[in-house]
Short mmCIF file of C-alpha atoms and ligand atoms in Angstrom, two decimals:
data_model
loop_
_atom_site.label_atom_id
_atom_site.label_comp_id
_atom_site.label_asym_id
_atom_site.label_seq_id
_atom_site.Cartn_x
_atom_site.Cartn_y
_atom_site.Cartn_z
CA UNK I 773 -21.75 27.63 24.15
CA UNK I 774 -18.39 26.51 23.38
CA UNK I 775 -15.81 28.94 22.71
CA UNK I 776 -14.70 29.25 18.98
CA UNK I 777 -11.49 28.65 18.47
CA UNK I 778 -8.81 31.62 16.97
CA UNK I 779 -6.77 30.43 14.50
CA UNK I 780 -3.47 32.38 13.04
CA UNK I 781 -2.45 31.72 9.69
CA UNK I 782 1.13 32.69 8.27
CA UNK I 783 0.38 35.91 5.51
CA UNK I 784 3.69 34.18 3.22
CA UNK I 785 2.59 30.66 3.00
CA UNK I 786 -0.70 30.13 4.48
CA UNK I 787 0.31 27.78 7.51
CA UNK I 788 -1.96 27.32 10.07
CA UNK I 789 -1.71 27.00 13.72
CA UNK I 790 -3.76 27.41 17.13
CA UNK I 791 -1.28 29.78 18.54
CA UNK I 792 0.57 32.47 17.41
CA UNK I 793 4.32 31.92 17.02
CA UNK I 794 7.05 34.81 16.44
CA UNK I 795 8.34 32.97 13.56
CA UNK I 796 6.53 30.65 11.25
CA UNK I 797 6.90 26.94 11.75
CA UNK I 798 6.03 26.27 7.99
CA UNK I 799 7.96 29.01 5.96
CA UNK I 800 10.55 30.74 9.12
CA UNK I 801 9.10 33.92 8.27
CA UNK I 802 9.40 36.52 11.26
CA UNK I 803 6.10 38.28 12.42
CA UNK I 804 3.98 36.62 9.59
CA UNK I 805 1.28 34.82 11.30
CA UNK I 806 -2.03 36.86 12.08
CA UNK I 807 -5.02 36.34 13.90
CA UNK I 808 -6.97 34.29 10.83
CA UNK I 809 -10.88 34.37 12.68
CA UNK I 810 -12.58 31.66 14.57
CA UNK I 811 -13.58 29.30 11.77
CA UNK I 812 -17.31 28.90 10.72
CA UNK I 813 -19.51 27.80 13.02
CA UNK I 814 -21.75 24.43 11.73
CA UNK I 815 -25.04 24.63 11.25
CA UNK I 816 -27.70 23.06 10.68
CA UNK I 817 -28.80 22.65 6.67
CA UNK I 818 -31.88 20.39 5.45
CA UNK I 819 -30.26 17.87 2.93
CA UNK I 820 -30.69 18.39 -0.87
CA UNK I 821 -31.52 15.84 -3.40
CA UNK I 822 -29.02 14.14 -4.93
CA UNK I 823 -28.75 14.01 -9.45
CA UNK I 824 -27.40 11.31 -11.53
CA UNK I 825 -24.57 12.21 -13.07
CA UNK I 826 -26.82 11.21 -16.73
CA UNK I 827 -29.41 13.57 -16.07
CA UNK I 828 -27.34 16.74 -15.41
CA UNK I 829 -27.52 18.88 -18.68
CA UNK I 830 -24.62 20.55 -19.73
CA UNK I 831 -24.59 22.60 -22.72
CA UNK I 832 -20.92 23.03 -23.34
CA UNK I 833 -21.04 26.82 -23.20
CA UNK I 834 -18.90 28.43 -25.84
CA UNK I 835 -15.73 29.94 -24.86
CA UNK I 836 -15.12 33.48 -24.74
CA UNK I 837 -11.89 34.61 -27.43
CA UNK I 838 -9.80 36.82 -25.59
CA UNK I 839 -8.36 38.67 -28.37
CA UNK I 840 -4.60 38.04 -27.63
CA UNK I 841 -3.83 34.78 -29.24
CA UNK I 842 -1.35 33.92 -26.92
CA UNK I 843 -3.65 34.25 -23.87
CA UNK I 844 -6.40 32.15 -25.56
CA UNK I 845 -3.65 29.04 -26.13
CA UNK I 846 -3.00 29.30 -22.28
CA UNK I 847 -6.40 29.24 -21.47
CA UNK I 848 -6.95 25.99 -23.57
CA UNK I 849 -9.16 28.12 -26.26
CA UNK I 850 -10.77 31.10 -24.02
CA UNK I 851 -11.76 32.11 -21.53
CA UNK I 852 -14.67 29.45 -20.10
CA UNK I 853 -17.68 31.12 -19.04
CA UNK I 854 -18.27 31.55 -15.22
CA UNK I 855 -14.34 30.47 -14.38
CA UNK I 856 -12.59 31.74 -12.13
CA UNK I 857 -8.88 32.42 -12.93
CA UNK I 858 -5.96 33.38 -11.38
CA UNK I 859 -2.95 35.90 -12.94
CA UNK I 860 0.01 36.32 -10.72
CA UNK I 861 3.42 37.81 -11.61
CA UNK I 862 6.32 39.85 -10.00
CA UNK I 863 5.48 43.78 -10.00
CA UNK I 864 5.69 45.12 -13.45
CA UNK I 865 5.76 42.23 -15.80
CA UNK I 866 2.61 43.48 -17.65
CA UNK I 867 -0.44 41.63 -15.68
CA UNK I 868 -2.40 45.37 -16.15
CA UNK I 869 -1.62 45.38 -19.84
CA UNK I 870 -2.62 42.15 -21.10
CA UNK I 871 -5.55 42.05 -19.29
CA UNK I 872 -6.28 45.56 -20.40
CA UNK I 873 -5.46 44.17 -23.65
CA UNK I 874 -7.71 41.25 -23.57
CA UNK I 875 -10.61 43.33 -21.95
CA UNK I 876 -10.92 46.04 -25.01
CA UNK I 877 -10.22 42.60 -28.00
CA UNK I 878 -13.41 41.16 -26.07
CA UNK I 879 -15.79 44.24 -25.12
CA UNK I 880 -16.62 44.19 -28.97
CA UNK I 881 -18.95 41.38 -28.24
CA UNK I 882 -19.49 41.14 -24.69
CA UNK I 883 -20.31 43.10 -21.61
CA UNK I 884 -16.71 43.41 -19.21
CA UNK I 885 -16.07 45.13 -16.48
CA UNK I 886 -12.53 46.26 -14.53
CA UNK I 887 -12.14 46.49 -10.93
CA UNK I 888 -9.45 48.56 -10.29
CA UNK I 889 -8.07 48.82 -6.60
CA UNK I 890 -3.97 50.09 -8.08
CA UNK I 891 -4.94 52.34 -9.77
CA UNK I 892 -7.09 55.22 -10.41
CA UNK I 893 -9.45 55.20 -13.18
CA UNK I 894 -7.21 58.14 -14.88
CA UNK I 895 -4.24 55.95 -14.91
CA UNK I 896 -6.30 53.66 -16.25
CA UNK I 897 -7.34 55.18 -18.95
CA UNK I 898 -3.75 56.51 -19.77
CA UNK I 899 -2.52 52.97 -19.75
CA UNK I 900 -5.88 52.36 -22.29
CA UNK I 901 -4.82 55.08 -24.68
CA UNK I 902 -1.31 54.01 -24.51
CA UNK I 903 -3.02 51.08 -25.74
CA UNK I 904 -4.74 52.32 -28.69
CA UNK I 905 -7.96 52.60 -26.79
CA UNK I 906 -10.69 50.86 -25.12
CA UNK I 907 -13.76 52.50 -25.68
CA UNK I 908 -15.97 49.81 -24.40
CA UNK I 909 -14.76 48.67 -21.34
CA UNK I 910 -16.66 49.53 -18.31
CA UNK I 911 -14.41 50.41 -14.88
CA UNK I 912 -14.71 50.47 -11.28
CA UNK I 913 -12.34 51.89 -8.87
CA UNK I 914 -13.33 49.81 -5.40
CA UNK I 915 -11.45 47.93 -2.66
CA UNK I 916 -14.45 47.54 -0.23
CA UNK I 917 -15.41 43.38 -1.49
CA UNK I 918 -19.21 43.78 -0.57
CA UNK I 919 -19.45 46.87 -3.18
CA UNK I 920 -17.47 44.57 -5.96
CA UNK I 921 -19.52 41.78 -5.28
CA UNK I 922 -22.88 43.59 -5.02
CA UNK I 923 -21.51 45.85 -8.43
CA UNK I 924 -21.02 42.46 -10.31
CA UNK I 925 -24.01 40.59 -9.43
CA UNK I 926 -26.53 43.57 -10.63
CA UNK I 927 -24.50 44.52 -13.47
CA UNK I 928 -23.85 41.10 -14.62
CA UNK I 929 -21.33 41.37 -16.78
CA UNK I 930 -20.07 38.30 -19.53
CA UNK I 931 -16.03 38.90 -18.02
CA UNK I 932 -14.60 40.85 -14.82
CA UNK I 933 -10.84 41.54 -14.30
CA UNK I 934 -10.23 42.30 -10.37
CA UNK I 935 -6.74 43.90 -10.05
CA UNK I 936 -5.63 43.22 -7.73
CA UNK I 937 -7.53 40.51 -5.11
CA UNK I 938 -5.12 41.57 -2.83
CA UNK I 939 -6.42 45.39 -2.57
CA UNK I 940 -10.10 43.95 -1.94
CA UNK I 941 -10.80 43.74 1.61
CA UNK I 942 -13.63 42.31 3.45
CA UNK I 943 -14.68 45.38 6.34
CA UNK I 944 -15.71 42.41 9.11
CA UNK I 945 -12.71 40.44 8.67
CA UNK I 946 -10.40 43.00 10.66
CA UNK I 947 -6.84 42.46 9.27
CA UNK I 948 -5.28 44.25 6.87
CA UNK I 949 -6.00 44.03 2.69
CA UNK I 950 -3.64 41.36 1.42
CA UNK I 951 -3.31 39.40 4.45
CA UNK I 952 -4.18 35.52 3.77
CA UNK I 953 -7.78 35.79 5.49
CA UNK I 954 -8.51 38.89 3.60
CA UNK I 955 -7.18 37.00 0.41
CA UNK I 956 -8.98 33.54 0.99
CA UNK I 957 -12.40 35.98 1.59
CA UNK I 958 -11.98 37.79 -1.24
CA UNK I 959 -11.59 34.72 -3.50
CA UNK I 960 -14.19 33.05 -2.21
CA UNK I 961 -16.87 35.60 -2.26
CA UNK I 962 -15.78 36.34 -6.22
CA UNK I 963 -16.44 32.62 -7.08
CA UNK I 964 -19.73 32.37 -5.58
CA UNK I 965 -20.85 35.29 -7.18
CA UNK I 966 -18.77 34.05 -10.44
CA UNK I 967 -20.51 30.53 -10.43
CA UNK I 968 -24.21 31.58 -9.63
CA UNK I 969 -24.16 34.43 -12.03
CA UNK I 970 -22.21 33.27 -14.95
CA UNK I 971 -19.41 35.74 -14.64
CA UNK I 972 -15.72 34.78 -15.93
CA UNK I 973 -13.70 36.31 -13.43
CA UNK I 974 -9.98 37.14 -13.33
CA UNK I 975 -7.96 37.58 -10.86
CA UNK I 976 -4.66 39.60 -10.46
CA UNK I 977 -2.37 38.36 -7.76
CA UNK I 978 0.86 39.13 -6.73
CA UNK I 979 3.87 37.27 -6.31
CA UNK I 980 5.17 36.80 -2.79
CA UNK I 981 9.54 36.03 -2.68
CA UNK I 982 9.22 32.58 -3.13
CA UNK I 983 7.15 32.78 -6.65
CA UNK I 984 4.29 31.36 -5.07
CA UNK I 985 0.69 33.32 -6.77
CA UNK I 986 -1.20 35.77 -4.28
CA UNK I 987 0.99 34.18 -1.60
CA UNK I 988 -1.08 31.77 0.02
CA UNK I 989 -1.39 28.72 -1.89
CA UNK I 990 -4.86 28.33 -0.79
CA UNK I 991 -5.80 30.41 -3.51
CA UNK I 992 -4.46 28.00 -6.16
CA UNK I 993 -6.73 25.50 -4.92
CA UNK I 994 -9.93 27.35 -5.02
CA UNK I 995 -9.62 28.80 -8.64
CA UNK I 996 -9.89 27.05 -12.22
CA UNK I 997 -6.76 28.35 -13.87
CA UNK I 998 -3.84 29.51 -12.59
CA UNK I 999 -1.80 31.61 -15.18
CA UNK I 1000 2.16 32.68 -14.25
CA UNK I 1001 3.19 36.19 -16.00
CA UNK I 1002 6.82 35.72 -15.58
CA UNK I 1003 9.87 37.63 -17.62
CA UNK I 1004 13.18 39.52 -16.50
CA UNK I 1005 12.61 43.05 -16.20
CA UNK I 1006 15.52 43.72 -18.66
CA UNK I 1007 14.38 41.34 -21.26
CA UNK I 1008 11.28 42.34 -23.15
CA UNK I 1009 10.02 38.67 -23.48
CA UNK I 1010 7.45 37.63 -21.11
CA UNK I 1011 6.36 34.58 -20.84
CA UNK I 1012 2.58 33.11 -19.82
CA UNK I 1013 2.21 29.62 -18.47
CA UNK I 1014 -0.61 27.43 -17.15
CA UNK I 1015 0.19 25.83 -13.78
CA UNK I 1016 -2.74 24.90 -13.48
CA UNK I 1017 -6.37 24.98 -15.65
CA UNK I 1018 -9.41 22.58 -15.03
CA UNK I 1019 -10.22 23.54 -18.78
CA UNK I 1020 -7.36 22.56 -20.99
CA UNK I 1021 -3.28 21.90 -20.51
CA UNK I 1022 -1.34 22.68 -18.38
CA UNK I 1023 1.95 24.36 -19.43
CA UNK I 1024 1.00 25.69 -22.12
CA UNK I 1025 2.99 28.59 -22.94
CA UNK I 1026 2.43 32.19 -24.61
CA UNK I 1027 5.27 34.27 -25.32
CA UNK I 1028 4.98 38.09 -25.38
CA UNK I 1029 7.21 40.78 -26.17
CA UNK I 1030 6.71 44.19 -24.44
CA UNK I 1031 6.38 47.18 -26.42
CA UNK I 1032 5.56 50.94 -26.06
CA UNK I 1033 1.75 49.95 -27.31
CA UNK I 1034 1.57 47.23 -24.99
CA UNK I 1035 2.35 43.31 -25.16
CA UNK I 1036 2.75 41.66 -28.55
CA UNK I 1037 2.50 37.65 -28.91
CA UNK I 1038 5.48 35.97 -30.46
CA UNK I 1039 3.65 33.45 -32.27
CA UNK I 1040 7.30 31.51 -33.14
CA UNK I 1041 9.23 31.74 -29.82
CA UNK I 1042 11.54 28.91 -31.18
CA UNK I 1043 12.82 31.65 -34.30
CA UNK I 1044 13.85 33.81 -31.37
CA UNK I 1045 14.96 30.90 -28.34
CA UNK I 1046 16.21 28.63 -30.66
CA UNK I 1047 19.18 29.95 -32.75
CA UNK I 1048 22.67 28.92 -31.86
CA UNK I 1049 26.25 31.18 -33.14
CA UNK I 1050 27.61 28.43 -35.28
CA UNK I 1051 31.07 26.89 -33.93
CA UNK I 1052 30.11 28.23 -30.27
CA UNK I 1053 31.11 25.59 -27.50
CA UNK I 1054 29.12 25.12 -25.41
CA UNK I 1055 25.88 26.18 -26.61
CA UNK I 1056 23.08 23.67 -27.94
CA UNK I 1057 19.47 23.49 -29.56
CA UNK I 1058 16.51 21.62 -27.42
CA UNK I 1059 13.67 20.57 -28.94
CA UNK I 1060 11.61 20.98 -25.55
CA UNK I 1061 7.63 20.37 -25.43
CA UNK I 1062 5.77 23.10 -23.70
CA UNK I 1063 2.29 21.96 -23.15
CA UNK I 1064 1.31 20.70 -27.23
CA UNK I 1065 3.89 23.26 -28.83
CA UNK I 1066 7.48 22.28 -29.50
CA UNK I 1067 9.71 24.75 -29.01
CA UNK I 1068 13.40 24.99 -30.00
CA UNK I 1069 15.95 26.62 -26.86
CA UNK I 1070 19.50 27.33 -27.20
CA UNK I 1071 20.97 25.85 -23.90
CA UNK I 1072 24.13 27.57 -22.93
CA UNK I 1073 26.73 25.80 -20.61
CA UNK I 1074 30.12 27.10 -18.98
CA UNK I 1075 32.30 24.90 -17.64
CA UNK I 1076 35.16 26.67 -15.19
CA UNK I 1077 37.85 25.00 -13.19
CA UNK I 1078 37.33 25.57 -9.42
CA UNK I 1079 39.06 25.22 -5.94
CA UNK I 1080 35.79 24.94 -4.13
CA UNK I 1081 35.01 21.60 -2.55
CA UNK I 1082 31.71 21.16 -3.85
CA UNK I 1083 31.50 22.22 -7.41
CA UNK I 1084 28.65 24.97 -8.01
CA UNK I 1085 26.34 23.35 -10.03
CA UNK I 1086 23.86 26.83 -11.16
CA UNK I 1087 21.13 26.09 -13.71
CA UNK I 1088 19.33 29.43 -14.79
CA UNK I 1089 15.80 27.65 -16.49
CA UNK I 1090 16.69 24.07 -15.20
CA UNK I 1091 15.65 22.46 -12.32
CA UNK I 1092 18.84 22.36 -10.34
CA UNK I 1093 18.30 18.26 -9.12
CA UNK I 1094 18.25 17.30 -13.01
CA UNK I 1095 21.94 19.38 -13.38
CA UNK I 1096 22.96 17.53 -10.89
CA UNK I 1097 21.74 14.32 -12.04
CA UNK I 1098 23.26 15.13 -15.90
CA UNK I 1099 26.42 15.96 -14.16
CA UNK I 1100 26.55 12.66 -12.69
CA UNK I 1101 25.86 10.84 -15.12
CA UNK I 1102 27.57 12.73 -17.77
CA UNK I 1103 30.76 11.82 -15.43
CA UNK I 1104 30.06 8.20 -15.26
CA UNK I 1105 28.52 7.22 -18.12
CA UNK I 1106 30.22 9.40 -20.51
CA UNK I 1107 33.86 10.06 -19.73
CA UNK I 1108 32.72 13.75 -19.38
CA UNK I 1109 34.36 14.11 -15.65
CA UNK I 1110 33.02 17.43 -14.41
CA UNK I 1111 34.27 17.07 -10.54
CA UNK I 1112 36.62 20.27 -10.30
CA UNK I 1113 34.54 22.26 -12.25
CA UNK I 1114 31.53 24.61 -11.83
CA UNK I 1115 29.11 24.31 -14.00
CA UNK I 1116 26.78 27.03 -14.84
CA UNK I 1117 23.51 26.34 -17.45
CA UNK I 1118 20.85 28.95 -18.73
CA UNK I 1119 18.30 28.30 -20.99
CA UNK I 1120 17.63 30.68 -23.50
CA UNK I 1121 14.89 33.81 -23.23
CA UNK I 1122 14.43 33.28 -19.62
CA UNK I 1123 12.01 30.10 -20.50
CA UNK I 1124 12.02 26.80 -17.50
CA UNK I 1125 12.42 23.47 -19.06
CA UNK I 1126 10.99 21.37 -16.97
CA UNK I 1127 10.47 18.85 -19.25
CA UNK I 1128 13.11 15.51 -19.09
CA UNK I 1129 12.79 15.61 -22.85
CA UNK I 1130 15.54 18.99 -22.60
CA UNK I 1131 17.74 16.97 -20.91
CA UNK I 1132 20.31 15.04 -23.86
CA UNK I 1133 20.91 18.83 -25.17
CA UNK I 1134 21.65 20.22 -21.73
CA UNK I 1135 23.86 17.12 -21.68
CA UNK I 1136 25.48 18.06 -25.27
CA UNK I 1137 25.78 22.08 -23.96
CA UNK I 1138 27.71 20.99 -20.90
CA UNK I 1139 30.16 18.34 -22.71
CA UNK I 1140 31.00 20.73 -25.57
CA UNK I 1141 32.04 23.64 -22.79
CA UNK I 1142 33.80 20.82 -20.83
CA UNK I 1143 35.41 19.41 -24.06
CA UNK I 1144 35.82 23.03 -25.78
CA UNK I 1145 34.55 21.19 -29.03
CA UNK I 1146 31.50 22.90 -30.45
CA UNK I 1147 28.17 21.21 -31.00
CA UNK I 1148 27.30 20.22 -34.65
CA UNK I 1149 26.27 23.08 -36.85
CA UNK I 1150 22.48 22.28 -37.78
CA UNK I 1151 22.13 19.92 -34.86
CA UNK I 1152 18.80 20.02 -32.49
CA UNK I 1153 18.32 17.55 -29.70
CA UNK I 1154 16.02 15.98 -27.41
CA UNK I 1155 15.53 12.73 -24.60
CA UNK I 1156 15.50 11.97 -21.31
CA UNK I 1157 18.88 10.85 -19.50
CA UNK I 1158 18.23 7.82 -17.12
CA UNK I 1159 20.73 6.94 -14.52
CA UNK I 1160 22.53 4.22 -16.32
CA UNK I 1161 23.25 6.65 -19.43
CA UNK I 1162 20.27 5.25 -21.25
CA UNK I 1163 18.29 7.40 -23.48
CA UNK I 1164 14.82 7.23 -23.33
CA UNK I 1165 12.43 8.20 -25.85
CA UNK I 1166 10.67 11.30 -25.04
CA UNK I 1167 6.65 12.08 -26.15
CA UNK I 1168 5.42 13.63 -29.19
CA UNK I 1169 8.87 13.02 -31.31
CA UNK I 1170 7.34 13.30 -34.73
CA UNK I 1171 6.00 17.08 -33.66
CA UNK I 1172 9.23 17.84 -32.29
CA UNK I 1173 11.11 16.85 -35.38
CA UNK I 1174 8.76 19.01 -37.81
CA UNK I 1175 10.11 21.89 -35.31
CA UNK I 1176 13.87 21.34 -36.08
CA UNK I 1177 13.14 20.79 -39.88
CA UNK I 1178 10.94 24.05 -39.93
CA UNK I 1179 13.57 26.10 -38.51
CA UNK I 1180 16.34 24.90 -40.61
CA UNK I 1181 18.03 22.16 -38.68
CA UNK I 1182 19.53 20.17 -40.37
CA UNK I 1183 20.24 17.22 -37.94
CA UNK I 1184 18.59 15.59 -34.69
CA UNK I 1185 20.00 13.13 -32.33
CA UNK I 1186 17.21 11.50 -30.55
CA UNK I 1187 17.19 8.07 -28.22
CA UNK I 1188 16.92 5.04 -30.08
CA UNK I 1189 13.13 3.72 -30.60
CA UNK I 1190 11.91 6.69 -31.09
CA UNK I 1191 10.05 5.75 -34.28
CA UNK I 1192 9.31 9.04 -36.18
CA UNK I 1193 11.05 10.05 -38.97
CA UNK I 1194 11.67 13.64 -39.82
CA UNK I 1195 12.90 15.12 -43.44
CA UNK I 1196 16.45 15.56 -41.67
CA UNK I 1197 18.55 13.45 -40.64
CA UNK I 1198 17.98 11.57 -37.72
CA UNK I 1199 20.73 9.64 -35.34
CA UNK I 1200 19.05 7.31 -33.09
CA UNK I 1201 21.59 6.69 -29.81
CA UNK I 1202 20.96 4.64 -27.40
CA UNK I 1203 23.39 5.49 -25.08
CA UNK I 1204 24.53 9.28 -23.54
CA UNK I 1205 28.17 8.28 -24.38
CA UNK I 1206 27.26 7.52 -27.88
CA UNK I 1207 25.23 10.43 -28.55
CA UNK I 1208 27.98 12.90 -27.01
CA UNK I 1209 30.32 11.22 -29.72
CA UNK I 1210 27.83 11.89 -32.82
CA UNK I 1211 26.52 15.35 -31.34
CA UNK I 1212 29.95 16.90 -30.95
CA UNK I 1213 31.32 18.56 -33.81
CA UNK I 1214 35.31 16.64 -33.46
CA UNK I 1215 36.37 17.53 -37.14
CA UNK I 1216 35.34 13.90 -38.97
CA UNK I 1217 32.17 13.91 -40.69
CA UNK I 1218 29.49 11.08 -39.17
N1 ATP Z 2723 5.51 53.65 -22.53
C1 ATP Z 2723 5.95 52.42 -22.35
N2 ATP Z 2723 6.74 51.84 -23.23
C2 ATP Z 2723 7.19 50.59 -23.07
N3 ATP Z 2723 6.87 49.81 -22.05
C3 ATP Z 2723 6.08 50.32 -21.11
C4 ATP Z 2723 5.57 51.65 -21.21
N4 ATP Z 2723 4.81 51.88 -20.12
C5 ATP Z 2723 4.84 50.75 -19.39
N5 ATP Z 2723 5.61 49.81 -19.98
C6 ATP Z 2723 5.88 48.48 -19.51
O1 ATP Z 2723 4.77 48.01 -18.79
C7 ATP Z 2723 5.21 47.45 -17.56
C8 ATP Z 2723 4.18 47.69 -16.50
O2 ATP Z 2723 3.06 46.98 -16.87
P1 ATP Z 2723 1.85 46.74 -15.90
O3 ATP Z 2723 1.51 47.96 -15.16
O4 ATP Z 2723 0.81 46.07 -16.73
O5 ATP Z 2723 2.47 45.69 -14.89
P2 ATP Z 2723 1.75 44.95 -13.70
O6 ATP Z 2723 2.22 43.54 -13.75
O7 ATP Z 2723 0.31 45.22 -13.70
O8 ATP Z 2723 2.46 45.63 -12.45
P3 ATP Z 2723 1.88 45.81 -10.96
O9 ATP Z 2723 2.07 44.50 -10.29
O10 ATP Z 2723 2.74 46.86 -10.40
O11 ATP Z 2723 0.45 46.22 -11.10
C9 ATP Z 2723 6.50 48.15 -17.24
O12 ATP Z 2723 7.37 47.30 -16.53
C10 ATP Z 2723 7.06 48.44 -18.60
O13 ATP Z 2723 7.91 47.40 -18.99
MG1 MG Z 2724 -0.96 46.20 -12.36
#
């Protein structure tokens, strides 16, 4: 027989390799990569007749309402039925609560079950109480995965919350709970048993250091939805995003504020993102699109001389390539030279714009700080920069312009061609230069 090969996989970012190695090649972690077990060995299966795609029937089975609004816009309308979805977030954002949360809105109508491995089932139930109660919900306090997996499948409950899939840990595997074979096991055990039986499952994961969910990615790949719990521990605002969901959009974002009775959804983030201090350099409004919802973001820029050779360039909520790129081009294309100064951005509430429809008002932000000019009282922005200092028109315009008018704006610069029309008044520039002229506030009226 020939001898099965060992694998070791790295516990941080799941590389794999034949030998072990003191430092991994993929991530230069020290002492991360474990003995992963000999992969499975192939056997022999009897085919299985093959269905046309026409003949498979698929009653589109109703989504389960979470109860917390917020949660059920990530989700792309609830929770699907036999899904398997993924929570991860830094220690203490709130994963425990919301779920908690969402687990008492929906055990009114359906049978749900929560697999605790944190904590004990009193803590639980403080946390519940704390909550205002959660009389129906139906707990386990396991780690052992054969128990959790033989628990669900007699039980059979309509929604199970596992927190966390990194206590769970599979008694043949060997290494220790959390490591990336443990993890992988875990996960894939939960959506067999989540698939056959009908069971939406939720996971908890943690965040490893580099933000990636339950550390390995692998885990990303086997699971329908991916949701990121992510907020500064000295903020109350939390924020839930989609990176990814077979079942609806991805980034989509909920916004949550955390209070002594648990997480409350924001349902207008851009009344709370959105507001600028009138005749404040370098500060401007974004009109940003986060999944189908518009949302308005104060972007805040400093501009400080420096000695340094190469300028910082820090973007708090911006990808750091795009400040670059706005920098340059800011410099060429719109007399805005920035090359002996750090520039520092942060987008309001702790929110990411990753979308290139942020960029013109990170542009604005930066060139009032450099300029010491405030932006335009009333003024919202949006469009993506391209290298030659063209603006391009960005998606969705007419839904972005109904957000400025609905929270008072009074004025929107926006790339020319964009063809929607708002009820305020809209400057169409074609060029970054010419829309840093109209969208600074210089003391003539235009
Ligand atoms: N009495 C309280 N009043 C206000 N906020 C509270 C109270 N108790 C807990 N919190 C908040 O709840 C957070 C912890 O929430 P939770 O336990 O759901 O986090 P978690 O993401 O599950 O953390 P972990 O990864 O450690 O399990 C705390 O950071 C705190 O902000
Ligand atoms: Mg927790």
């Amino acid at each position: 027989m020939a001898k099965t090969a060992i694998k070791y996989a790295c516990a941080e970012c799941g590389y794999t390799a034949g030998r072990w190695f003191g430092k991994c090649p993929g991530c230069n972690a020290f002492g991360t990569l474990i003995e992963d077990g000999p992969p499975d060995p192939v056997g022999l299966a009897p085919p299985k007749p093959l269905l046309r795609l026409v003949d498979v029937d698929a009653a589109e089975a109703e989504r389960i309402g979470t109860g917390v609004d917020e949660l059920d816009r990530v989700l792309g309308g609830g929770l699907v039925p036999a899904s398997l979805v993924l929570v991860g977030g830094e220690p203490g954002v709130g994963k425990s609560t919301l779920l908690l949360m969402a687990l008492r809105a929906m055990s009114e109508r359906h049978r749900v079950v929560l697999v605790t491995g944190e904590e004990s089932v009193a803590q639980v139930k403080l946390r519940a109480a704390r909550l205002g109660g959660a009389a129906n919900v139906e707990i386990l306090a396991e780690t052992e995965l054969d128990t959790v997996c033989a628990t669900i499948e007699r039980e059979l409950p309509d929604v199970c919350v596992i927190d966390s899939v990194q206590t769970l840990y599979a008694s043949e595997l060997g290494s220790a709970p959390g490591s990336v074979g443990q993890v992988r096991e875990a996960a894939t055990r939960l959506l067999r048993v989540a698939k056959e039986n009908g069971v939406a499952t939720i996971l908890v994961g943690h965040v490893t250091k580099d933000g990636a969910v339950a550390g390995p990615r692998v885990l990303e790949h086997l699971v329908d939805c991916v949701l990121q719990f992510e907020g500064d521990r000295y903020h109350a605002h939390r924020i839930l995003r989609a990176a990814k969901n077979r079942f609806g959009s991805t980034n989509e974002l909920g916004v949550f504020e955390m209070t002594g009775t648990g997480l409350v959804g924001v349902p207008d983030p851009s009344a709370l993102f959105g507001k600028t201090e009138e005749g404040e350099v370098g500060a401007a409004v974004a009109c940003a699109l986060e999944g189908t919802r518009p949302l308005l973001l104060e972007v805040q820029a400093l501009v400080s001389p420096t000695d340094l050779a190469m300028p910082r360039r820090v973007g708090t909520g911006v990808d750091p390539k795009r400040l670059a790129m706005i920098v340059a081009v800011l410099g060429r294309h719109a007399g805005v030279r920035l090359g002996g100064a750090d520039v520092f951005v942060n987008v309001a509430g702790g929110v990411r714009m990753d979308e290139p429809g942020g960029d013109l008002a990170v542009a604005l932000a930066i060139a009032s700080a450099a300029k010491g000019t405030p932006v335009r009282s009333g003024l919202g922005a949006f469009g993506e920069i391209g290298l030659t200092g063209r603006l391009r028109p960005a998606t969705q315009a007419e839904r972005r312009l109904e957000e400025c008018a609905k929270f008072g704006l009074s004025v929107a610069i926006v790339p020319a061609g964009t063809a929607a029309r708002g009820k305020l008044n809209v400057l169409e520039q074609k060029t970054l230069g010419h829309a840093m002229k109209a969208g600074l506030d210089t003391g003539q009226s235009g």
